[in-house]
Short mmCIF file of N, CA and C in Angstrom, two decimals:
data_model
loop_
_atom_site.label_atom_id
_atom_site.label_comp_id
_atom_site.label_asym_id
_atom_site.label_seq_id
_atom_site.Cartn_x
_atom_site.Cartn_y
_atom_site.Cartn_z
N SER A 1 24.15 -26.81 -19.06
CA SER A 1 24.45 -28.25 -20.34
C SER A 1 24.95 -27.92 -21.54
N ASP A 2 25.92 -29.27 -21.76
CA ASP A 2 26.58 -29.75 -21.88
C ASP A 2 25.26 -30.01 -23.39
N VAL A 3 25.93 -28.97 -24.27
CA VAL A 3 24.96 -28.78 -25.75
C VAL A 3 26.07 -30.05 -26.76
N CYS A 4 26.14 -30.88 -26.58
CA CYS A 4 26.72 -32.07 -27.40
C CYS A 4 26.33 -33.21 -27.08
N SER A 5 25.50 -32.69 -25.49
CA SER A 5 25.21 -33.60 -25.00
C SER A 5 24.01 -35.36 -25.90
N SER A 6 23.21 -35.09 -25.95
CA SER A 6 22.30 -35.40 -26.75
C SER A 6 22.20 -35.22 -28.42
N ASP A 7 22.35 -36.40 -28.94
CA ASP A 7 22.11 -35.58 -30.83
C ASP A 7 20.61 -35.27 -30.30
N LEU A 8 19.67 -34.95 -29.88
CA LEU A 8 18.28 -34.96 -30.70
C LEU A 8 18.82 -34.01 -30.38
N PHE A 9 19.40 -32.88 -30.06
CA PHE A 9 19.08 -30.95 -30.82
C PHE A 9 20.52 -30.77 -31.33
N ILE A 10 21.24 -31.91 -31.61
CA ILE A 10 22.59 -31.01 -32.66
C ILE A 10 21.99 -30.29 -33.79
N PHE A 11 20.59 -31.57 -34.76
CA PHE A 11 20.51 -31.04 -35.84
C PHE A 11 19.20 -30.28 -36.01
N GLN A 12 18.53 -29.66 -34.59
CA GLN A 12 17.35 -28.74 -34.35
C GLN A 12 17.11 -28.18 -34.99
N PHE A 13 18.37 -26.39 -35.78
CA PHE A 13 17.43 -25.98 -36.95
C PHE A 13 19.08 -26.26 -37.66
N ASP A 14 18.59 -25.55 -39.36
CA ASP A 14 18.52 -26.11 -40.34
C ASP A 14 19.96 -25.55 -40.80
N ASP A 15 19.53 -24.27 -39.96
CA ASP A 15 20.26 -22.83 -40.04
C ASP A 15 21.84 -23.48 -39.05
N VAL A 16 21.98 -23.95 -38.50
CA VAL A 16 22.82 -23.83 -37.25
C VAL A 16 23.24 -25.46 -36.76
N GLN A 17 23.91 -26.00 -38.04
CA GLN A 17 24.39 -26.99 -37.57
C GLN A 17 26.09 -27.54 -38.22
N ASN A 18 27.23 -25.99 -38.39
CA ASN A 18 28.01 -26.13 -38.16
C ASN A 18 29.16 -26.11 -37.17
N GLU A 19 29.73 -27.18 -36.44
CA GLU A 19 29.65 -27.02 -35.12
C GLU A 19 31.23 -26.17 -35.22
N LYS A 20 31.71 -25.23 -36.11
CA LYS A 20 33.32 -24.91 -36.34
C LYS A 20 32.44 -23.88 -36.25
N LYS A 21 31.19 -23.12 -36.39
CA LYS A 21 30.76 -21.68 -35.56
C LYS A 21 30.18 -21.31 -34.03
N TYR A 22 31.70 -19.86 -34.25
CA TYR A 22 31.12 -19.30 -33.41
C TYR A 22 29.69 -19.68 -32.10
N TYR A 23 28.71 -19.56 -32.97
CA TYR A 23 27.83 -19.44 -32.35
C TYR A 23 26.82 -21.51 -32.38
N PHE A 24 27.61 -22.21 -32.67
CA PHE A 24 26.76 -23.41 -32.08
C PHE A 24 26.50 -24.06 -30.55
N ALA A 25 27.48 -24.17 -29.78
CA ALA A 25 26.84 -24.24 -29.39
C ALA A 25 26.25 -23.00 -28.17
N PRO A 26 26.34 -22.04 -28.31
CA PRO A 26 25.09 -20.80 -27.79
C PRO A 26 23.91 -21.09 -28.30
N VAL A 27 23.85 -21.73 -29.12
CA VAL A 27 22.31 -21.75 -29.81
C VAL A 27 22.42 -22.96 -29.28
N TYR A 28 22.75 -23.55 -29.07
CA TYR A 28 22.24 -24.93 -29.05
C TYR A 28 21.85 -25.37 -26.97
N TRP A 29 22.47 -24.36 -26.32
CA TRP A 29 22.47 -24.00 -24.89
C TRP A 29 21.04 -23.24 -24.80
N ALA A 30 20.95 -22.14 -25.59
CA ALA A 30 20.07 -21.15 -25.46
C ALA A 30 18.11 -22.49 -25.56
N TYR A 31 18.31 -23.25 -26.63
CA TYR A 31 17.63 -24.04 -27.25
C TYR A 31 17.42 -24.81 -25.55
N GLU A 32 18.12 -25.27 -25.67
CA GLU A 32 18.15 -26.24 -24.10
C GLU A 32 17.65 -25.97 -23.02
N ASN A 33 17.87 -24.42 -22.70
CA ASN A 33 17.58 -24.37 -21.67
C ASN A 33 16.04 -22.99 -22.19
N ASN A 34 15.26 -23.44 -22.70
CA ASN A 34 14.09 -22.46 -22.99
C ASN A 34 14.50 -20.64 -23.57
N ILE A 35 15.58 -20.67 -23.61
CA ILE A 35 15.32 -19.38 -23.94
C ILE A 35 15.21 -19.25 -25.13
N THR A 36 15.36 -19.51 -26.76
CA THR A 36 14.37 -19.48 -27.40
C THR A 36 14.20 -20.70 -28.19
N THR A 37 12.83 -20.63 -29.10
CA THR A 37 12.92 -21.60 -30.26
C THR A 37 13.28 -21.46 -31.18
N GLY A 38 13.80 -20.22 -31.84
CA GLY A 38 14.19 -20.18 -33.34
C GLY A 38 13.20 -19.16 -33.53
N THR A 39 13.14 -19.24 -35.38
CA THR A 39 12.72 -17.96 -34.95
C THR A 39 11.23 -18.56 -36.95
N GLY A 40 12.08 -19.90 -36.85
CA GLY A 40 10.65 -20.54 -37.91
C GLY A 40 10.63 -21.84 -37.58
N LYS A 41 9.04 -22.28 -37.78
CA LYS A 41 9.64 -23.95 -37.60
C LYS A 41 8.93 -24.55 -38.67
N ASN A 42 8.62 -24.11 -39.79
CA ASN A 42 9.25 -24.70 -40.96
C ASN A 42 9.82 -24.38 -42.58
N PRO A 43 10.92 -24.92 -42.48
CA PRO A 43 12.02 -25.80 -42.13
C PRO A 43 12.22 -25.08 -40.91
N PRO A 44 12.91 -25.60 -39.21
CA PRO A 44 12.82 -25.01 -37.90
C PRO A 44 14.64 -24.09 -38.18
N VAL A 45 14.63 -23.21 -37.77
CA VAL A 45 15.33 -22.04 -38.04
C VAL A 45 16.20 -21.33 -37.11
N PHE A 46 16.37 -20.64 -36.58
CA PHE A 46 17.44 -20.42 -35.99
C PHE A 46 17.18 -18.32 -36.25
N THR A 47 17.78 -18.72 -37.47
CA THR A 47 18.22 -17.06 -38.04
C THR A 47 19.76 -16.59 -37.81
N PRO A 48 20.77 -16.66 -37.17
CA PRO A 48 21.89 -17.14 -36.57
C PRO A 48 22.14 -15.03 -37.32
N GLU A 49 22.14 -15.04 -38.15
CA GLU A 49 23.18 -14.10 -38.71
C GLU A 49 22.01 -13.10 -38.55
N GLY A 50 20.98 -13.20 -38.36
CA GLY A 50 19.23 -11.50 -38.42
C GLY A 50 20.33 -11.12 -37.42
N THR A 51 19.57 -9.86 -37.58
CA THR A 51 19.44 -8.73 -36.45
C THR A 51 18.41 -9.02 -35.19
N VAL A 52 18.73 -8.96 -34.06
CA VAL A 52 18.03 -9.37 -32.95
C VAL A 52 17.68 -8.29 -32.93
N THR A 53 16.50 -8.10 -32.07
CA THR A 53 15.54 -6.57 -31.53
C THR A 53 15.61 -6.51 -29.95
N ARG A 54 15.80 -5.23 -30.12
CA ARG A 54 15.22 -5.73 -28.74
C ARG A 54 14.16 -6.14 -27.90
N GLY A 55 13.57 -6.27 -28.15
CA GLY A 55 12.20 -7.05 -27.87
C GLY A 55 12.59 -8.38 -27.57
N GLN A 56 13.07 -9.17 -28.76
CA GLN A 56 13.84 -10.68 -28.88
C GLN A 56 15.08 -10.67 -26.85
N ILE A 57 16.03 -9.51 -27.19
CA ILE A 57 16.88 -9.57 -26.14
C ILE A 57 16.64 -9.61 -24.57
N VAL A 58 15.22 -8.85 -24.40
CA VAL A 58 14.94 -8.72 -23.10
C VAL A 58 14.12 -10.01 -22.83
N SER A 59 13.18 -10.50 -23.72
CA SER A 59 13.12 -11.90 -23.04
C SER A 59 13.96 -12.87 -23.54
N PHE A 60 15.54 -13.11 -24.24
CA PHE A 60 16.02 -14.30 -23.71
C PHE A 60 16.53 -14.28 -22.24
N LEU A 61 16.44 -13.36 -21.95
CA LEU A 61 16.63 -12.37 -20.69
C LEU A 61 15.92 -12.94 -19.75
N TYR A 62 14.81 -12.12 -19.95
CA TYR A 62 13.39 -12.61 -19.07
C TYR A 62 13.78 -14.46 -18.71
N ARG A 63 13.50 -14.92 -19.82
CA ARG A 63 13.73 -17.09 -19.52
C ARG A 63 14.93 -16.86 -19.03
N MET A 64 16.12 -16.28 -19.76
CA MET A 64 17.22 -17.62 -18.73
C MET A 64 16.93 -16.57 -17.07
N ALA A 65 16.45 -15.91 -16.53
CA ALA A 65 16.16 -15.42 -14.96
C ALA A 65 14.88 -16.54 -14.88
N GLY A 66 14.27 -17.45 -15.38
CA GLY A 66 13.46 -18.23 -15.49
C GLY A 66 12.26 -17.46 -14.58
N GLU A 67 11.68 -16.97 -15.80
CA GLU A 67 9.90 -16.56 -16.35
C GLU A 67 9.07 -15.63 -14.75
N PRO A 68 10.50 -14.88 -13.94
CA PRO A 68 9.13 -14.37 -12.27
C PRO A 68 8.25 -13.61 -13.19
N ALA A 69 7.17 -13.74 -12.35
CA ALA A 69 5.84 -13.66 -12.18
C ALA A 69 6.35 -11.78 -11.74
N VAL A 70 5.40 -10.64 -12.84
CA VAL A 70 5.52 -9.81 -12.29
C VAL A 70 4.52 -8.72 -12.57
N SER A 71 4.21 -7.75 -12.19
CA SER A 71 2.71 -7.37 -12.24
C SER A 71 2.91 -5.49 -12.12
N GLY A 72 1.94 -4.46 -12.37
CA GLY A 72 2.23 -3.83 -12.25
C GLY A 72 1.90 -2.35 -13.96
N ASP A 73 2.21 -1.00 -14.43
CA ASP A 73 1.72 -0.41 -15.31
C ASP A 73 3.08 -0.57 -15.91
N MET A 74 2.90 -0.52 -17.54
CA MET A 74 4.43 -0.83 -17.93
C MET A 74 3.91 0.92 -18.36
N PRO A 75 5.45 1.73 -18.62
CA PRO A 75 5.98 2.74 -18.64
C PRO A 75 6.20 3.36 -19.87
N PHE A 76 5.34 2.62 -21.08
CA PHE A 76 6.43 2.14 -22.38
C PHE A 76 5.12 2.07 -23.51
N THR A 77 4.64 3.38 -23.52
CA THR A 77 3.84 3.22 -24.99
C THR A 77 3.50 3.04 -26.46
N ASP A 78 4.92 2.08 -26.56
CA ASP A 78 5.38 1.80 -27.91
C ASP A 78 5.26 -0.79 -27.60
N VAL A 79 4.54 -0.34 -25.96
CA VAL A 79 4.42 -2.46 -25.88
C VAL A 79 3.34 -2.52 -25.51
N GLY A 80 2.96 -3.31 -26.62
CA GLY A 80 1.25 -3.80 -26.50
C GLY A 80 1.16 -4.71 -25.02
N GLU A 81 -0.13 -5.00 -24.56
CA GLU A 81 -0.30 -6.00 -23.82
C GLU A 81 -0.22 -7.46 -24.37
N LYS A 82 -0.43 -7.32 -25.59
CA LYS A 82 -0.35 -8.42 -26.13
C LYS A 82 0.79 -8.97 -26.95
N LYS A 83 1.44 -8.40 -26.82
CA LYS A 83 3.21 -9.04 -27.64
C LYS A 83 3.69 -9.53 -26.36
N TYR A 84 4.33 -10.67 -27.83
CA TYR A 84 5.73 -11.69 -26.74
C TYR A 84 6.57 -10.98 -25.72
N TYR A 85 6.61 -9.93 -25.58
CA TYR A 85 7.98 -9.42 -24.95
C TYR A 85 7.18 -8.63 -24.11
N TYR A 86 5.79 -8.13 -23.81
CA TYR A 86 5.50 -7.24 -22.46
C TYR A 86 6.11 -7.88 -21.65
N THR A 87 5.82 -9.23 -21.01
CA THR A 87 6.39 -8.67 -20.05
C THR A 87 7.24 -9.15 -19.80
N PRO A 88 8.60 -9.35 -20.98
CA PRO A 88 9.41 -9.50 -20.49
C PRO A 88 10.55 -7.81 -19.92
N VAL A 89 9.44 -7.15 -21.25
CA VAL A 89 10.01 -5.00 -21.49
C VAL A 89 9.65 -4.88 -19.54
N LEU A 90 8.11 -5.59 -19.62
CA LEU A 90 8.04 -4.88 -17.44
C LEU A 90 9.28 -5.60 -16.78
N TRP A 91 9.31 -6.40 -16.63
CA TRP A 91 10.34 -7.52 -15.79
C TRP A 91 11.38 -6.60 -16.53
N ALA A 92 11.78 -6.16 -17.82
CA ALA A 92 13.18 -5.82 -17.39
C ALA A 92 13.16 -4.59 -16.49
N PHE A 93 12.62 -3.60 -17.05
CA PHE A 93 11.96 -2.36 -16.39
C PHE A 93 11.97 -2.05 -15.22
N GLN A 94 11.52 -2.79 -14.57
CA GLN A 94 11.08 -3.82 -13.20
C GLN A 94 12.72 -3.28 -12.69
N ASN A 95 13.34 -4.05 -12.95
CA ASN A 95 13.92 -4.60 -12.58
C ASN A 95 15.44 -4.02 -13.32
N ASP A 96 15.16 -2.63 -13.12
CA ASP A 96 16.75 -1.58 -13.39
C ASP A 96 16.97 -2.43 -14.96
N ILE A 97 16.84 -2.89 -15.40
CA ILE A 97 17.68 -3.77 -16.78
C ILE A 97 17.75 -3.03 -18.58
N THR A 98 16.28 -2.39 -18.11
CA THR A 98 15.83 -0.64 -19.32
C THR A 98 15.38 0.01 -18.19
N THR A 99 15.61 1.21 -18.91
CA THR A 99 15.40 2.36 -18.99
C THR A 99 14.40 3.11 -19.74
N GLY A 100 14.35 1.92 -20.84
CA GLY A 100 13.78 2.23 -22.90
C GLY A 100 14.71 3.56 -22.68
N THR A 101 14.38 3.74 -24.49
CA THR A 101 14.99 4.54 -25.49
C THR A 101 14.20 6.13 -25.05
N SER A 102 13.02 6.54 -23.53
CA SER A 102 12.47 7.49 -23.44
C SER A 102 12.34 7.10 -22.41
N PRO A 103 11.30 7.88 -21.94
CA PRO A 103 10.65 7.97 -20.91
C PRO A 103 9.16 6.83 -21.06
N THR A 104 8.90 6.87 -22.39
CA THR A 104 7.78 6.95 -22.46
C THR A 104 7.90 5.45 -23.98
N THR A 105 9.20 4.97 -24.01
CA THR A 105 9.09 4.40 -25.67
C THR A 105 10.32 3.60 -25.07
N PHE A 106 9.93 2.15 -25.85
CA PHE A 106 11.22 1.10 -25.54
C PHE A 106 12.21 0.84 -26.36
N ASP A 107 11.25 1.17 -27.85
CA ASP A 107 10.74 0.38 -29.01
C ASP A 107 12.01 -0.83 -29.46
N PRO A 108 10.51 -2.20 -29.21
CA PRO A 108 11.06 -2.88 -28.82
C PRO A 108 11.00 -3.41 -30.51
N ASP A 109 10.68 -3.18 -31.28
CA ASP A 109 10.96 -4.24 -32.87
C ASP A 109 12.45 -3.49 -33.67
N LYS A 110 12.74 -2.49 -32.47
CA LYS A 110 14.35 -1.54 -32.99
C LYS A 110 15.46 -2.79 -33.04
N PRO A 111 16.63 -3.14 -33.76
CA PRO A 111 17.67 -3.94 -34.22
C PRO A 111 18.33 -3.25 -32.71
N CYS A 112 18.88 -4.19 -32.00
CA CYS A 112 19.57 -3.87 -30.53
C CYS A 112 21.23 -3.62 -30.58
N THR A 113 21.63 -2.63 -30.38
CA THR A 113 23.03 -2.56 -30.30
C THR A 113 23.96 -3.69 -29.82
N ARG A 114 24.93 -3.52 -29.80
CA ARG A 114 25.89 -4.71 -29.22
C ARG A 114 26.18 -3.85 -28.01
N GLU A 115 26.55 -2.56 -27.84
CA GLU A 115 26.47 -1.61 -26.16
C GLU A 115 24.92 -1.76 -25.74
N GLN A 116 23.88 -2.15 -26.62
CA GLN A 116 23.19 -1.69 -25.59
C GLN A 116 23.38 -3.27 -24.67
N ILE A 117 23.41 -4.52 -25.75
CA ILE A 117 23.15 -5.74 -25.23
C ILE A 117 23.90 -5.61 -24.10
N VAL A 118 25.29 -5.55 -24.45
CA VAL A 118 26.23 -5.71 -22.56
C VAL A 118 25.60 -4.93 -21.87
N SER A 119 25.27 -3.49 -22.12
CA SER A 119 24.44 -3.30 -20.92
C SER A 119 23.61 -3.38 -20.42
N PHE A 120 22.37 -4.28 -21.22
CA PHE A 120 21.50 -5.03 -20.64
C PHE A 120 22.32 -6.02 -19.81
N LEU A 121 23.06 -7.30 -20.27
CA LEU A 121 24.08 -7.94 -19.24
C LEU A 121 24.49 -8.09 -17.80
N TYR A 122 24.93 -6.57 -18.65
CA TYR A 122 25.79 -6.14 -17.11
C TYR A 122 25.35 -5.62 -15.79
N ARG A 123 23.38 -4.65 -16.52
CA ARG A 123 22.14 -4.53 -15.35
C ARG A 123 21.86 -6.03 -14.75
N TYR A 124 21.66 -6.94 -15.52
CA TYR A 124 21.35 -8.19 -15.10
C TYR A 124 22.31 -8.68 -14.51
N ALA A 125 23.40 -8.84 -14.58
CA ALA A 125 23.97 -9.20 -13.19
C ALA A 125 24.63 -8.77 -12.01
N GLY A 126 23.75 -7.30 -12.08
CA GLY A 126 24.28 -6.06 -10.92
C GLY A 126 24.98 -5.45 -10.61
N GLU A 127 25.38 -4.79 -12.01
CA GLU A 127 26.38 -3.85 -11.94
C GLU A 127 27.91 -4.20 -11.20
N PRO A 128 28.30 -5.42 -11.74
CA PRO A 128 29.87 -5.42 -10.23
C PRO A 128 30.41 -4.66 -10.87
N ALA A 129 31.70 -4.74 -10.02
CA ALA A 129 32.66 -4.19 -9.92
C ALA A 129 33.32 -4.22 -10.63
N ILE A 130 34.14 -2.91 -11.89
CA ILE A 130 34.87 -3.58 -13.10
C ILE A 130 37.25 -2.83 -11.76
N THR A 131 37.83 -3.37 -13.04
CA THR A 131 39.03 -3.63 -11.95
C THR A 131 39.70 -2.12 -13.70
N LYS A 132 39.44 -2.25 -14.55
CA LYS A 132 40.03 -1.85 -15.57
C LYS A 132 39.43 -1.39 -16.85
N GLN A 133 39.53 -0.31 -16.95
CA GLN A 133 38.92 0.07 -18.45
C GLN A 133 38.79 -0.76 -19.93
N ALA A 134 37.46 -0.72 -20.63
CA ALA A 134 37.92 -1.45 -21.51
C ALA A 134 39.01 -0.69 -22.92
N SER A 135 39.55 -0.68 -23.28
CA SER A 135 40.47 -0.48 -24.77
C SER A 135 40.18 -0.20 -25.94
N PHE A 136 38.64 -0.84 -26.40
CA PHE A 136 38.58 -0.60 -27.31
C PHE A 136 38.91 0.14 -29.06
N THR A 137 39.18 0.33 -29.83
CA THR A 137 39.30 0.96 -30.34
C THR A 137 37.79 2.58 -30.08
N ASP A 138 37.14 1.59 -31.06
CA ASP A 138 35.91 2.82 -30.76
C ASP A 138 35.38 2.65 -29.11
N ALA A 139 35.33 2.95 -28.65
CA ALA A 139 34.64 2.79 -27.20
C ALA A 139 35.38 4.25 -26.99
N LYS A 140 34.36 5.14 -26.41
CA LYS A 140 34.89 6.36 -25.84
C LYS A 140 34.11 6.58 -24.59
N ALA A 141 35.17 6.81 -23.99
CA ALA A 141 34.81 6.76 -22.25
C ALA A 141 33.80 7.80 -21.90
N GLY A 142 33.45 7.44 -20.97
CA GLY A 142 32.29 8.70 -20.20
C GLY A 142 31.23 8.07 -20.90
N LYS A 143 30.87 7.79 -21.83
CA LYS A 143 29.84 6.87 -22.12
C LYS A 143 29.11 6.08 -21.75
N TYR A 144 27.16 5.93 -21.93
CA TYR A 144 27.14 5.36 -20.67
C TYR A 144 27.19 3.52 -20.54
N TYR A 145 27.46 3.16 -21.72
CA TYR A 145 28.16 2.22 -22.03
C TYR A 145 29.11 1.61 -21.34
N MET A 146 30.01 2.72 -20.77
CA MET A 146 31.91 1.90 -20.99
C MET A 146 31.73 1.28 -19.88
N LYS A 147 31.26 1.14 -18.73
CA LYS A 147 30.84 0.54 -17.67
C LYS A 147 30.87 -1.53 -18.20
N ALA A 148 29.66 -1.30 -18.53
CA ALA A 148 29.01 -2.15 -18.85
C ALA A 148 29.88 -3.32 -19.17
N LEU A 149 30.62 -2.57 -21.34
CA LEU A 149 31.64 -3.40 -21.95
C LEU A 149 33.30 -3.45 -21.56
N SER A 150 33.42 -2.59 -20.32
CA SER A 150 34.27 -3.12 -19.43
C SER A 150 34.25 -4.43 -19.02
N TRP A 151 33.19 -5.01 -18.10
CA TRP A 151 32.60 -5.54 -17.19
C TRP A 151 33.06 -6.75 -18.42
N ALA A 152 32.29 -6.68 -19.48
CA ALA A 152 32.07 -7.77 -20.29
C ALA A 152 33.02 -7.49 -21.11
N ALA A 153 34.29 -7.32 -21.35
CA ALA A 153 35.71 -7.15 -21.62
C ALA A 153 36.40 -8.52 -20.71
N GLU A 154 36.19 -8.05 -19.07
CA GLU A 154 36.61 -8.45 -18.24
C GLU A 154 36.45 -9.39 -17.92
N ASN A 155 35.41 -9.73 -18.63
CA ASN A 155 35.43 -11.28 -17.98
C ASN A 155 34.66 -12.33 -18.93
N ASN A 156 34.98 -12.17 -20.12
CA ASN A 156 35.35 -13.21 -21.68
C ASN A 156 33.84 -12.66 -21.83
N ILE A 157 33.34 -12.39 -22.28
CA ILE A 157 31.49 -13.00 -22.53
C ILE A 157 31.42 -11.57 -23.90
N THR A 158 32.51 -10.74 -24.08
CA THR A 158 33.26 -10.28 -25.69
C THR A 158 34.33 -10.31 -25.41
N THR A 159 35.53 -10.30 -27.22
CA THR A 159 36.39 -9.91 -27.48
C THR A 159 36.03 -8.73 -28.15
N GLY A 160 35.35 -8.12 -29.15
CA GLY A 160 34.88 -7.76 -29.66
C GLY A 160 35.15 -8.09 -30.87
N LEU A 161 35.77 -7.32 -32.29
CA LEU A 161 34.58 -7.82 -33.25
C LEU A 161 36.00 -9.19 -33.25
N ASN A 162 36.84 -8.87 -33.58
CA ASN A 162 38.50 -10.04 -33.80
C ASN A 162 37.93 -9.79 -35.37
N ASP A 163 37.85 -8.88 -35.60
CA ASP A 163 38.18 -7.78 -37.19
C ASP A 163 39.94 -7.61 -36.87
N GLY A 164 40.46 -7.94 -36.74
CA GLY A 164 42.07 -6.66 -37.10
C GLY A 164 41.89 -5.60 -36.04
N THR A 165 40.78 -4.94 -35.71
CA THR A 165 40.37 -3.49 -35.88
C THR A 165 41.02 -3.12 -34.25
N GLY A 166 40.73 -3.99 -32.98
CA GLY A 166 40.90 -3.65 -31.48
C GLY A 166 39.09 -3.09 -32.01
N ARG A 167 37.65 -2.98 -32.60
CA ARG A 167 37.07 -2.48 -32.11
C ARG A 167 35.48 -3.40 -31.72
N PHE A 168 34.82 -3.36 -30.58
CA PHE A 168 33.71 -3.74 -30.12
C PHE A 168 32.44 -3.63 -31.52
N GLY A 169 32.51 -2.55 -31.72
CA GLY A 169 31.34 -2.35 -32.59
C GLY A 169 30.18 -1.74 -32.42
N ILE A 170 30.79 -0.07 -31.66
CA ILE A 170 29.64 0.75 -31.24
C ILE A 170 28.84 0.98 -32.41
N GLY A 171 27.01 0.46 -32.44
CA GLY A 171 26.44 1.48 -32.96
C GLY A 171 26.41 0.21 -33.21
N GLN A 172 26.43 -0.77 -34.01
CA GLN A 172 26.48 -1.97 -34.88
C GLN A 172 25.14 -2.59 -34.63
N SER A 173 24.63 -3.67 -34.89
CA SER A 173 23.42 -4.37 -34.77
C SER A 173 23.25 -5.46 -34.25
N CYS A 174 23.45 -5.78 -33.45
CA CYS A 174 24.28 -7.45 -32.56
C CYS A 174 22.67 -8.49 -33.30
N THR A 175 23.59 -9.33 -33.70
CA THR A 175 23.25 -10.52 -34.32
C THR A 175 22.97 -11.55 -33.57
N ARG A 176 21.72 -12.54 -34.16
CA ARG A 176 20.65 -13.66 -32.82
C ARG A 176 21.71 -13.98 -32.73
N GLY A 177 23.53 -14.68 -33.63
CA GLY A 177 24.51 -15.51 -32.86
C GLY A 177 25.01 -15.12 -32.08
N MET A 178 25.28 -13.67 -31.96
CA MET A 178 26.36 -12.96 -31.00
C MET A 178 25.96 -12.87 -30.23
N SER A 179 23.98 -12.31 -30.40
CA SER A 179 23.71 -12.31 -28.25
C SER A 179 23.06 -13.18 -27.86
N VAL A 180 23.40 -14.72 -28.50
CA VAL A 180 22.73 -15.69 -27.43
C VAL A 180 24.44 -15.81 -27.19
N THR A 181 25.79 -16.39 -27.79
CA THR A 181 26.73 -16.13 -27.55
C THR A 181 27.24 -15.21 -26.10
N PHE A 182 26.48 -14.06 -25.70
CA PHE A 182 26.93 -13.54 -25.06
C PHE A 182 26.34 -14.38 -23.57
N LEU A 183 25.34 -14.24 -23.96
CA LEU A 183 24.63 -14.60 -23.29
C LEU A 183 24.86 -15.80 -22.88
N TYR A 184 25.56 -17.15 -22.96
CA TYR A 184 26.49 -17.80 -22.56
C TYR A 184 27.46 -17.81 -22.34
N ARG A 185 28.45 -16.56 -22.32
CA ARG A 185 29.33 -16.79 -21.93
C ARG A 185 28.92 -16.37 -20.44
N LEU A 186 27.71 -15.44 -20.82
CA LEU A 186 27.70 -14.89 -19.38
C LEU A 186 27.47 -15.85 -18.10
N PHE A 187 26.21 -17.27 -18.22
CA PHE A 187 25.99 -17.81 -17.81
C PHE A 187 26.82 -18.94 -17.38
N ASN A 188 27.86 -19.44 -18.38
CA ASN A 188 29.02 -20.03 -18.29
C ASN A 188 30.60 -19.59 -17.45
N GLN A 189 30.03 -18.53 -16.84
CA GLN A 189 31.70 -18.32 -16.48
C GLN A 189 31.96 -18.23 -15.18
#
């Protein structure tokens, strides 16, 4: 939906009020579509420059998928049953979106890197075919993320860091603003 169609949400978050920020429309799209409610209610904030965790990004994806029902055993010993991300992580595992950081761990509270996010998105999208390899200066051929990164670049989900270096930001933690921007671009392609 058009994020500017209703004045009701324009100033929902005290820290997302500048319409010129790249993440402005994605944040309000994510809010309107129940993908995120932000990080605080008093005052209401989204924390766009804060680091997104692995548990948060799979929760965003799970909500974007319509919160489908899941059942079965959790393979990761570090994902507690009472945590908000329990069902999203189980769903992501069962749908081959993640295999975790090891056979028994997911590391839900660790920062999610930029290449991990595009890998999650690529798998969520069904691992579509790519026609050309991404040419970011810090991306290395043969790495687990290369197909996902190439797909994300080809589909305008990412253009890299936009800092003049030609880098994607391999190894860098992704911010919450970046993460919802990737989701927004995937959903609206």
